[in-house]
Amino acid sequence: MDGTVAVLPNEVAIVARAMAEPAAFAAVYDHYFPRVYNYVRYRVGDAETADDVTAQVFERVLVNIGKFRPERAPFAAWLFAIARNAVNDHLRAQRRHRWLSLEVLRDRASAEPRPEEVAIHNETRAELLAAVTRLSDRERDLIALKFAAGLTNRHVAELTGLGESNVGVILYRAVRWLRAELSAKE
Amino acid sequence: MGEWRMENGEWNERDWADRFTRDVDGLLNEAGRTDSEPLPAEYRQALDLARMLATTDLSAESQVRHTLRRRLLNQVGAREGWQLRKEYVMRTFFRQRRAAVILAYVVLAGLLVVTLAWPGTLATAAQSIYDVIQRIVVGPNTQVVQIDPQTRSEPRPMPPDMWYIDTEIGGFGGNVLPGADPTVHSVASFEEAQDFTSFHILAPGYLPEGYTLREIKLAGDDAFLFYGGAGHDVILMQTLVGPQPSDDPNVRVSVKVGWFTDSPVEEVGLEGRTAVWLVDAHVLTWEANEINYNLGGLDLTLNEAIHITESLE
């Protein structure tokens, strides 16, 4: 495994052209937008902020993509280093801001006039997201890097400065804690 | 999976975490692989939650995905060609007779050619010197950049070995590819002009009353059509743009056209394409089929320009 899941086919060549070719940048954007958005969303909680920060991430990517060196790290690791920095910058600037509560997230999900099945799905998703936002910053970062970004523990460790084995333990604990939180709500 | 078999339930947390890491990487890479091995319920529930985390996609809730994509691709399109660092650069200068300064440039990009015609590029210089108010991507090889007049500087003097064509809306000058003929040719008919260009020159089927073709000037792969009548000239410029043949297999050649203007610009729909009306210059610019077209005239209105444009054949 090269450090990430679902690598874009011919990724290195496409990324090399993405600086100047709209079609190549579009391929990168389309492939990675959901993962970047999900990463940011897990970390910041609300959709509006996730949009703002995700936009900042891709703007930084566009400015810096010519500096990406494939021999140093997989593109996803480079990309999520940018995403992580953008989120950290945002969180530092908003340190005193409290993210959306579970109740707000539930209201948002249940307020949508959709079929019941979709509503249940949304509620489950909202509860999961709400539970993630109750993790510590570090645990949330690791959960997002692992499950939204799809990085290996080795690259998560490199990005966060933690030991690889330690990353595995923290992730395992965090997932078990989330499981217990969601079970308690059922 | 034998190495992971529990022995009397004596695994510690780190053992389970290691196993969890492997199982999670497995499900991330194999789209939800299931394991038939008996495992504690708590561990299985943790794996189920990991699967849920990995498959939950919240991005459908994004309100900016498509607008952001369009904006970023516009930026990439605007820098396409201009951002190629090592390139031969062919410049075309346009000096307007009135106050506003407008520059047009043509870039020939050889990806592996380090030789520069002059240090730096006009495009790079323009982007670093001027504050950009707006940038409109007209086509894959054409852009219009409106700059802040407070930040503009006078255009550099043109080198002496460039071709130069004087028109009522301004003077155009530029260099040509190495080995190409910089001579300006003047002919009176389309048949003669066609011998000098590698593309089919279009002519308007409609012109203001009394206007007829007076002269065609040709420089490199640029054609300038002059139509004379009772008022000021109507001028139609046509330039071959986009990827060009290259003698060197290691060199990619592409021609780009850009306008820098400190006067107002107006985006116009033109038969499904984007065109830009340079208000003070009285020039309509657009791109079609890898040809950049510029239609101008001191008496020309936008409606008249569109009318002429729609009659080109």
Coordinates of C-alpha atoms in Angstrom, one line a residue:
Chain A
M1 CA 0.0 0.0 0.0
D2 CA 1.5 3.3 -1.0
G3 CA 0.1 5.4 1.7
T4 CA -3.5 6.0 0.6
V5 CA -6.5 4.3 -0.8
A6 CA -8.2 4.9 -4.1
V7 CA -5.3 6.6 -5.9
L8 CA -6.2 8.4 -9.1
P9 CA -5.1 6.4 -12.1
N10 CA -1.8 7.8 -13.5
E11 CA -1.9 10.2 -10.6
V12 CA 1.7 11.4 -10.8
A13 CA 1.4 12.3 -14.5
I14 CA -2.0 14.0 -14.0
V15 CA -0.8 16.0 -11.0
A16 CA 2.2 17.2 -13.0
R17 CA -0.1 18.6 -15.7
A18 CA -2.7 19.9 -13.3
M19 CA -0.9 23.2 -12.8
A20 CA -1.6 24.3 -16.3
E21 CA -4.2 22.0 -17.8
P22 CA -7.8 22.4 -16.7
A23 CA -8.7 18.8 -17.6
A24 CA -5.9 17.5 -15.4
F25 CA -6.8 19.7 -12.5
A26 CA -10.5 18.7 -12.9
A27 CA -9.5 15.1 -12.6
V28 CA -7.6 15.8 -9.4
Y29 CA -10.4 17.9 -8.0
D30 CA -13.2 15.5 -8.8
H31 CA -11.3 12.6 -7.3
Y32 CA -10.2 14.3 -4.1
F33 CA -13.0 16.7 -3.3
P34 CA -15.2 14.3 -1.4
R35 CA -12.2 13.1 0.7
V36 CA -11.0 16.6 1.4
Y37 CA -14.5 17.8 2.3
N38 CA -15.1 14.8 4.5
Y39 CA -11.8 15.3 6.3
V40 CA -12.5 18.9 6.9
R41 CA -16.1 18.2 7.9
Y42 CA -15.1 15.6 10.5
R43 CA -12.7 18.2 11.9
V44 CA -14.8 21.4 11.9
G45 CA -18.3 19.9 12.3
D46 CA -20.6 22.2 10.4
A47 CA -21.2 22.2 6.6
E48 CA -20.8 25.9 6.0
T49 CA -17.4 26.1 7.7
A50 CA -16.4 22.9 5.9
D51 CA -17.2 24.6 2.6
D52 CA -15.1 27.6 3.4
V53 CA -12.1 25.6 4.6
T54 CA -12.3 23.1 1.7
A55 CA -12.3 26.0 -0.7
Q56 CA -9.2 27.4 1.0
V57 CA -7.5 23.9 0.7
F58 CA -8.1 23.7 -3.0
E59 CA -7.0 27.3 -3.6
R60 CA -3.7 26.4 -1.7
V61 CA -3.4 23.3 -3.8
L62 CA -3.8 25.2 -7.0
V63 CA -1.1 27.7 -5.9
N64 CA 1.3 25.1 -4.7
I65 CA 0.7 22.1 -6.9
G66 CA 3.8 22.8 -8.9
K67 CA 5.9 22.2 -5.8
F68 CA 4.6 18.7 -5.3
R69 CA 7.4 16.2 -5.5
P70 CA 6.2 12.6 -6.0
E71 CA 9.5 11.1 -4.9
R72 CA 8.9 12.5 -1.4
A73 CA 5.4 11.4 -0.6
P74 CA 2.2 10.2 -2.3
F75 CA 0.0 13.0 -3.5
A76 CA -2.7 12.3 -1.0
A77 CA -0.2 12.7 1.9
W78 CA 0.9 16.1 0.4
L79 CA -2.7 17.1 -0.2
F80 CA -3.9 16.3 3.3
A81 CA -0.9 18.0 4.8
I82 CA -2.3 21.2 3.2
A83 CA -5.8 20.3 4.3
R84 CA -4.7 19.7 7.9
N85 CA -2.8 23.0 8.0
A86 CA -5.9 24.8 6.6
V87 CA -8.1 23.3 9.3
N88 CA -5.6 24.0 12.0
D89 CA -5.3 27.6 10.9
H90 CA -9.0 27.9 11.0
L91 CA -9.3 26.3 14.4
R92 CA -6.7 28.6 15.8
A93 CA -8.5 31.6 14.5
Q94 CA -11.8 30.3 15.9
R95 CA -10.5 28.9 19.1
R96 CA -13.3 30.3 21.2
H97 CA -16.0 29.3 18.9
R98 CA -18.0 26.3 20.0
W99 CA -19.0 24.0 17.2
L100 CA -22.6 22.9 16.5
S101 CA -24.1 20.8 19.2
L102 CA -25.7 17.4 18.7
E103 CA -29.1 19.0 19.0
V104 CA -28.5 21.5 16.2
L105 CA -27.2 18.7 14.0
R106 CA -30.3 16.6 14.7
D107 CA -32.5 19.6 14.0
R108 CA -30.8 20.1 10.7
A109 CA -31.2 16.5 9.7
S110 CA -34.8 16.0 10.9
A111 CA -35.9 19.3 9.4
E112 CA -35.4 18.2 5.9
P113 CA -38.7 17.0 4.3
R114 CA -37.4 13.8 2.8
P115 CA -38.6 10.1 2.8
E116 CA -38.3 8.4 6.1
E117 CA -35.5 6.1 5.0
V118 CA -33.4 9.1 4.0
A119 CA -34.2 10.9 7.2
I120 CA -33.1 7.9 9.3
H121 CA -29.9 7.7 7.3
N122 CA -29.3 11.4 7.8
E123 CA -30.0 11.1 11.4
T124 CA -27.5 8.3 11.8
R125 CA -25.0 10.3 9.9
A126 CA -25.7 13.4 11.9
E127 CA -25.3 11.4 15.1
L128 CA -22.0 9.9 13.9
L129 CA -20.8 13.4 13.0
A130 CA -21.9 14.8 16.3
A131 CA -20.1 12.0 18.1
V132 CA -16.9 12.7 16.2
T133 CA -17.1 16.3 17.1
R134 CA -17.1 15.3 20.8
L135 CA -13.7 13.6 20.4
S136 CA -10.6 15.5 21.3
D137 CA -9.0 17.5 18.6
R138 CA -6.2 15.0 18.2
E139 CA -8.6 12.0 18.0
R140 CA -10.8 13.8 15.5
D141 CA -7.8 14.6 13.4
L142 CA -6.7 11.0 13.4
I143 CA -10.2 9.7 12.6
A144 CA -10.5 12.2 9.7
L145 CA -7.0 11.4 8.3
K146 CA -7.7 7.7 8.5
F147 CA -11.3 7.3 7.4
A148 CA -12.0 10.4 5.3
A149 CA -8.6 11.0 3.8
G150 CA -7.8 7.2 3.7
L151 CA -4.2 7.5 4.7
T152 CA -2.2 4.7 6.2
N153 CA -1.1 4.9 9.8
R154 CA 2.4 5.5 8.7
H155 CA 1.4 8.7 6.8
V156 CA -0.9 9.7 9.6
A157 CA 2.0 9.4 11.9
E158 CA 4.3 11.4 9.7
L159 CA 1.7 14.2 9.4
T160 CA 0.9 14.3 13.1
G161 CA 4.3 13.6 14.6
L162 CA 3.0 10.6 16.5
G163 CA 4.4 7.2 16.5
E164 CA 2.8 4.8 14.0
S165 CA 1.9 2.3 16.7
N166 CA 0.6 5.0 18.8
V167 CA -1.7 6.2 16.0
G168 CA -3.1 2.7 15.8
V169 CA -3.9 2.6 19.5
I170 CA -5.5 6.0 19.5
L171 CA -7.6 5.2 16.5
Y172 CA -8.7 1.9 18.0
R173 CA -9.7 3.6 21.3
A174 CA -11.5 6.4 19.5
V175 CA -13.5 4.1 17.3
R176 CA -14.5 2.0 20.4
W177 CA -15.5 5.2 22.2
L178 CA -17.6 6.3 19.2
R179 CA -19.2 2.9 19.1
A180 CA -20.1 3.1 22.8
E181 CA -21.4 6.7 22.3
L182 CA -23.7 5.7 19.4
S183 CA -24.9 2.6 21.3
A184 CA -25.8 4.6 24.3
K185 CA -28.0 6.8 22.0
E186 CA -29.8 3.8 20.5
Chain B
M1 CA -5.0 -14.9 9.7
G2 CA -3.6 -17.6 12.0
E3 CA -1.1 -15.1 13.6
W4 CA -4.1 -13.1 14.8
R5 CA -5.9 -15.9 16.5
M6 CA -6.7 -15.2 20.2
E7 CA -5.0 -17.3 22.8
N8 CA -7.2 -17.5 25.9
G9 CA -8.3 -13.9 25.4
E10 CA -4.9 -12.6 26.5
W11 CA -4.3 -10.0 23.9
N12 CA -3.6 -6.6 25.2
E13 CA -5.0 -3.3 23.8
R14 CA -2.0 -2.8 21.5
D15 CA -2.4 -6.2 20.0
W16 CA -6.0 -5.5 19.3
A17 CA -5.1 -2.1 17.9
D18 CA -2.6 -3.7 15.5
R19 CA -5.1 -6.1 14.3
F20 CA -7.6 -3.3 14.0
T21 CA -5.2 -1.4 11.8
R22 CA -4.8 -4.3 9.5
D23 CA -8.5 -5.0 9.3
V24 CA -9.3 -1.4 8.7
D25 CA -6.7 -1.1 5.9
G26 CA -8.1 -4.2 4.5
L27 CA -11.6 -2.9 4.4
L28 CA -10.4 0.5 3.1
N29 CA -8.7 -1.2 0.2
E30 CA -11.0 -4.1 -0.5
A31 CA -14.4 -2.3 -0.1
G32 CA -15.6 -3.9 3.1
R33 CA -14.0 -7.3 3.3
T34 CA -15.6 -9.5 5.9
D35 CA -13.9 -11.9 8.1
S36 CA -15.4 -15.3 9.0
E37 CA -13.1 -15.7 12.0
P38 CA -14.9 -15.6 15.3
L39 CA -14.2 -12.3 17.0
P40 CA -15.4 -10.6 20.2
A41 CA -18.7 -8.7 19.6
E42 CA -17.1 -5.4 20.8
Y43 CA -14.3 -5.8 18.2
R44 CA -16.7 -6.5 15.4
Q45 CA -18.8 -3.5 16.4
A46 CA -15.7 -1.4 16.2
L47 CA -15.0 -2.7 12.8
D48 CA -18.6 -2.0 11.7
L49 CA -18.2 1.5 12.9
A50 CA -14.9 1.9 11.1
R51 CA -16.6 0.7 7.9
M52 CA -19.3 3.3 8.5
L53 CA -16.8 6.0 9.0
A54 CA -15.0 5.1 5.8
T55 CA -18.1 4.9 3.7
T56 CA -19.9 8.0 5.0
D57 CA -19.7 10.7 2.4
L58 CA -20.8 14.1 3.5
S59 CA -19.7 15.9 0.4
A60 CA -23.1 15.9 -1.1
E61 CA -24.0 18.6 1.5
S62 CA -21.4 20.9 0.1
Q63 CA -22.8 24.1 -1.4
V64 CA -19.6 25.2 -3.1
R65 CA -18.4 22.1 -4.9
H66 CA -19.5 23.1 -8.4
T67 CA -18.9 26.8 -8.2
L68 CA -15.5 26.2 -6.6
R69 CA -14.6 23.8 -9.4
R70 CA -15.6 26.2 -12.1
R71 CA -13.6 29.0 -10.4
L72 CA -10.5 27.0 -10.0
L73 CA -10.6 25.6 -13.5
N74 CA -11.0 29.1 -14.8
Q75 CA -7.8 30.0 -12.9
V76 CA -6.0 27.0 -14.3
G77 CA -7.3 27.9 -17.8
A78 CA -6.0 31.5 -17.3
R79 CA -2.6 30.3 -16.4
E80 CA -2.4 27.5 -19.0
G81 CA 0.6 28.2 -21.2
W82 CA 1.4 31.4 -19.4
Q83 CA 2.7 29.5 -16.4
L84 CA 5.1 27.3 -18.4
R85 CA 8.4 28.4 -16.9
K86 CA 10.8 27.4 -19.6
E87 CA 9.7 28.7 -22.9
Y88 CA 10.3 30.7 -26.0
V89 CA 8.1 33.7 -25.9
M90 CA 6.7 35.6 -28.8
R91 CA 5.3 38.9 -28.0
T92 CA 2.8 41.0 -29.8
F93 CA 2.4 44.6 -28.7
F94 CA -0.6 46.6 -29.3
R95 CA -0.3 50.4 -28.7
Q96 CA -3.6 52.1 -28.7
R97 CA -3.7 55.7 -30.0
R98 CA -5.8 56.9 -27.1
A99 CA -5.1 57.1 -23.4
A100 CA -5.8 53.5 -22.4
V101 CA -3.0 51.1 -22.9
I102 CA -3.8 47.7 -24.2
L103 CA -1.3 44.9 -24.8
A104 CA -1.8 41.7 -26.6
Y105 CA 0.7 38.9 -26.4
V106 CA 1.2 35.6 -28.0
V107 CA 3.2 32.9 -26.2
L108 CA 4.9 30.1 -27.9
A109 CA 5.7 27.5 -25.3
G110 CA 8.5 25.0 -25.8
L111 CA 8.5 22.9 -22.7
L112 CA 12.0 21.7 -22.9
V113 CA 13.5 24.8 -24.5
V114 CA 15.3 27.1 -22.1
T115 CA 16.1 29.8 -24.6
L116 CA 14.3 33.0 -23.9
A117 CA 13.8 35.7 -26.4
W118 CA 14.1 38.2 -23.6
P119 CA 14.6 37.8 -19.9
G120 CA 11.2 37.1 -18.4
T121 CA 8.0 37.1 -20.3
L122 CA 5.5 39.7 -21.0
A123 CA 2.8 37.6 -19.3
T124 CA 4.9 37.2 -16.2
A125 CA 5.8 40.8 -16.2
A126 CA 2.2 41.9 -16.6
Q127 CA 1.0 39.6 -13.9
S128 CA 3.6 40.9 -11.5
I129 CA 3.5 44.5 -12.3
Y130 CA -0.3 45.1 -12.5
D131 CA -3.1 44.6 -10.1
V132 CA -5.6 42.4 -11.9
I133 CA -9.2 43.5 -11.6
Q134 CA -10.7 40.6 -13.5
R135 CA -9.5 37.9 -15.8
I136 CA -11.9 36.4 -18.4
V137 CA -11.1 33.1 -20.1
V138 CA -12.4 33.6 -23.6
G139 CA -11.3 30.3 -24.9
P140 CA -8.7 27.6 -24.4
N141 CA -6.0 29.9 -25.8
T142 CA -7.4 33.3 -25.3
Q143 CA -7.9 35.4 -22.2
V144 CA -8.6 39.1 -21.4
V145 CA -7.1 40.7 -18.2
Q146 CA -8.5 43.9 -16.9
I147 CA -5.8 45.7 -14.9
D148 CA -6.0 48.5 -12.4
P149 CA -5.0 51.7 -14.3
Q150 CA -3.3 53.0 -11.2
T151 CA -0.8 50.1 -11.3
R152 CA -0.1 50.1 -15.0
S153 CA 3.3 51.1 -16.4
E154 CA 4.3 52.1 -19.9
P155 CA 4.9 49.2 -22.2
R156 CA 8.5 48.4 -22.9
P157 CA 10.1 49.6 -26.1
M158 CA 9.7 47.1 -28.9
P159 CA 12.9 45.4 -30.2
P160 CA 14.0 46.6 -33.6
D161 CA 13.6 43.2 -35.4
M162 CA 9.8 42.9 -34.9
W163 CA 7.1 43.3 -37.5
Y164 CA 4.8 46.2 -37.1
I165 CA 1.4 46.9 -38.5
D166 CA -0.3 50.3 -38.0
T167 CA -4.1 50.5 -37.8
E168 CA -6.6 53.2 -36.8
I169 CA -7.2 51.5 -33.5
G170 CA -3.6 51.1 -32.7
G171 CA -0.2 49.7 -33.7
F172 CA 0.5 46.0 -33.5
G173 CA 4.0 44.7 -33.4
G174 CA 5.6 41.3 -32.6
N175 CA 8.3 38.8 -33.2
V176 CA 7.9 35.5 -35.0
L177 CA 9.2 32.0 -34.3
P178 CA 12.9 31.4 -34.9
G179 CA 13.4 30.9 -38.6
A180 CA 10.1 32.4 -39.5
D181 CA 9.8 35.4 -41.8
P182 CA 9.1 38.7 -39.9
T183 CA 8.2 40.6 -43.1
V184 CA 4.8 42.2 -43.3
H185 CA 3.1 41.3 -46.6
S186 CA 0.3 43.3 -48.1
V187 CA -2.2 41.8 -50.5
A188 CA -5.5 42.9 -51.9
S189 CA -7.4 39.6 -52.2
F190 CA -8.3 36.6 -50.0
E191 CA -6.8 34.3 -52.6
E192 CA -3.4 35.9 -52.3
A193 CA -3.6 36.2 -48.5
Q194 CA -4.5 32.5 -48.2
D195 CA -1.0 31.6 -49.5
F196 CA 0.6 33.2 -46.5
T197 CA -1.5 31.6 -43.7
S198 CA -1.9 28.0 -42.6
F199 CA -5.6 28.5 -41.7
H200 CA -8.6 29.5 -43.6
I201 CA -9.2 33.3 -43.4
L202 CA -12.8 34.2 -42.7
A203 CA -14.5 37.1 -44.3
P204 CA -17.6 39.0 -43.2
G205 CA -20.8 38.6 -45.2
Y206 CA -22.1 41.7 -43.6
L207 CA -20.4 45.1 -43.3
P208 CA -21.6 48.6 -42.6
E209 CA -23.0 50.2 -45.7
G210 CA -20.4 51.2 -48.3
Y211 CA -17.5 49.3 -46.6
T212 CA -15.4 47.0 -48.8
L213 CA -12.1 45.2 -48.4
R214 CA -9.2 47.5 -49.0
E215 CA -6.1 45.6 -47.9
I216 CA -4.9 42.4 -46.1
K217 CA -1.7 42.6 -44.2
L218 CA 0.0 39.4 -43.0
A219 CA 2.7 38.8 -40.5
G220 CA 3.6 35.3 -39.4
D221 CA 0.3 33.5 -38.9
D222 CA -1.5 36.8 -38.2
A223 CA -3.9 38.2 -40.8
F224 CA -5.2 41.8 -40.6
L225 CA -8.2 42.6 -42.8
F226 CA -8.8 46.3 -43.4
Y227 CA -12.3 47.4 -44.6
G228 CA -12.7 51.0 -45.7
G229 CA -15.8 53.1 -46.1
A230 CA -17.2 56.5 -45.2
G231 CA -16.0 56.4 -41.6
H232 CA -13.2 54.8 -39.8
D233 CA -11.8 51.5 -40.8
V234 CA -13.3 48.2 -39.7
I235 CA -10.4 45.8 -38.9
L236 CA -10.6 42.1 -38.5
M237 CA -7.5 40.3 -37.0
Q238 CA -7.2 36.6 -37.1
T239 CA -4.4 34.6 -35.4
L240 CA -3.8 30.9 -35.3
V241 CA -3.7 29.7 -31.7
G242 CA -3.4 26.4 -29.8
P243 CA -0.9 23.6 -30.3
Q244 CA 1.3 23.9 -33.3
P245 CA 3.6 21.5 -35.1
S246 CA 7.1 21.3 -33.8
D247 CA 10.3 20.2 -35.5
D248 CA 11.7 19.0 -32.3
P249 CA 9.9 15.9 -30.7
N250 CA 11.0 17.2 -27.3
V251 CA 9.4 20.5 -27.7
R252 CA 5.7 21.3 -27.5
V253 CA 4.7 24.5 -29.2
S254 CA 1.5 26.3 -28.4
V255 CA 0.2 29.8 -29.2
K256 CA -1.8 31.8 -26.7
V257 CA -3.3 35.2 -27.0
G258 CA -4.0 37.6 -24.1
W259 CA -5.2 41.1 -23.8
F260 CA -4.2 43.3 -21.0
T261 CA -6.4 46.4 -20.7
D262 CA -6.9 49.1 -18.2
S263 CA -10.3 50.1 -19.6
P264 CA -13.7 48.5 -19.0
V265 CA -14.4 45.1 -20.5
E266 CA -17.8 43.4 -21.1
E267 CA -18.4 39.7 -21.4
V268 CA -20.7 38.9 -24.3
G269 CA -22.3 35.6 -25.4
L270 CA -21.5 35.0 -29.1
E271 CA -23.2 32.0 -30.7
G272 CA -22.7 30.0 -27.6
R273 CA -19.2 31.2 -27.0
T274 CA -17.7 33.7 -24.7
A275 CA -16.5 36.9 -26.3
V276 CA -15.2 40.1 -24.6
W277 CA -15.9 43.6 -25.7
L278 CA -13.1 46.0 -24.9
V279 CA -15.2 49.1 -24.4
D280 CA -12.7 51.9 -25.0
A281 CA -10.8 50.1 -27.7
H282 CA -14.0 49.2 -29.6
V283 CA -12.6 45.7 -30.1
L284 CA -14.5 42.4 -29.8
T285 CA -12.3 39.4 -29.1
W286 CA -13.2 35.7 -29.2
E287 CA -11.8 32.3 -30.1
A288 CA -13.3 29.6 -32.3
N289 CA -11.7 26.5 -33.8
E290 CA -8.3 27.5 -32.6
I291 CA -8.3 30.9 -34.2
N292 CA -8.3 34.1 -32.1
Y293 CA -10.4 36.8 -33.7
N294 CA -10.4 40.5 -33.0
L295 CA -12.8 42.8 -34.6
G296 CA -12.3 46.5 -34.1
G297 CA -13.1 50.0 -35.4
L298 CA -13.3 53.4 -33.9
D299 CA -17.0 53.8 -35.1
L300 CA -17.9 50.2 -34.2
T301 CA -20.6 49.6 -31.6
L302 CA -21.0 46.3 -29.9
N303 CA -24.2 45.5 -31.7
E304 CA -22.6 46.2 -35.0
A305 CA -19.6 44.1 -34.1
I306 CA -21.8 41.2 -33.2
H307 CA -23.7 41.6 -36.4
I308 CA -20.5 41.4 -38.4
T309 CA -19.2 38.5 -36.4
E310 CA -22.3 36.5 -37.0
S311 CA -21.9 36.9 -40.7
L312 CA -18.3 35.5 -40.9
E313 CA -17.8 32.7 -43.3

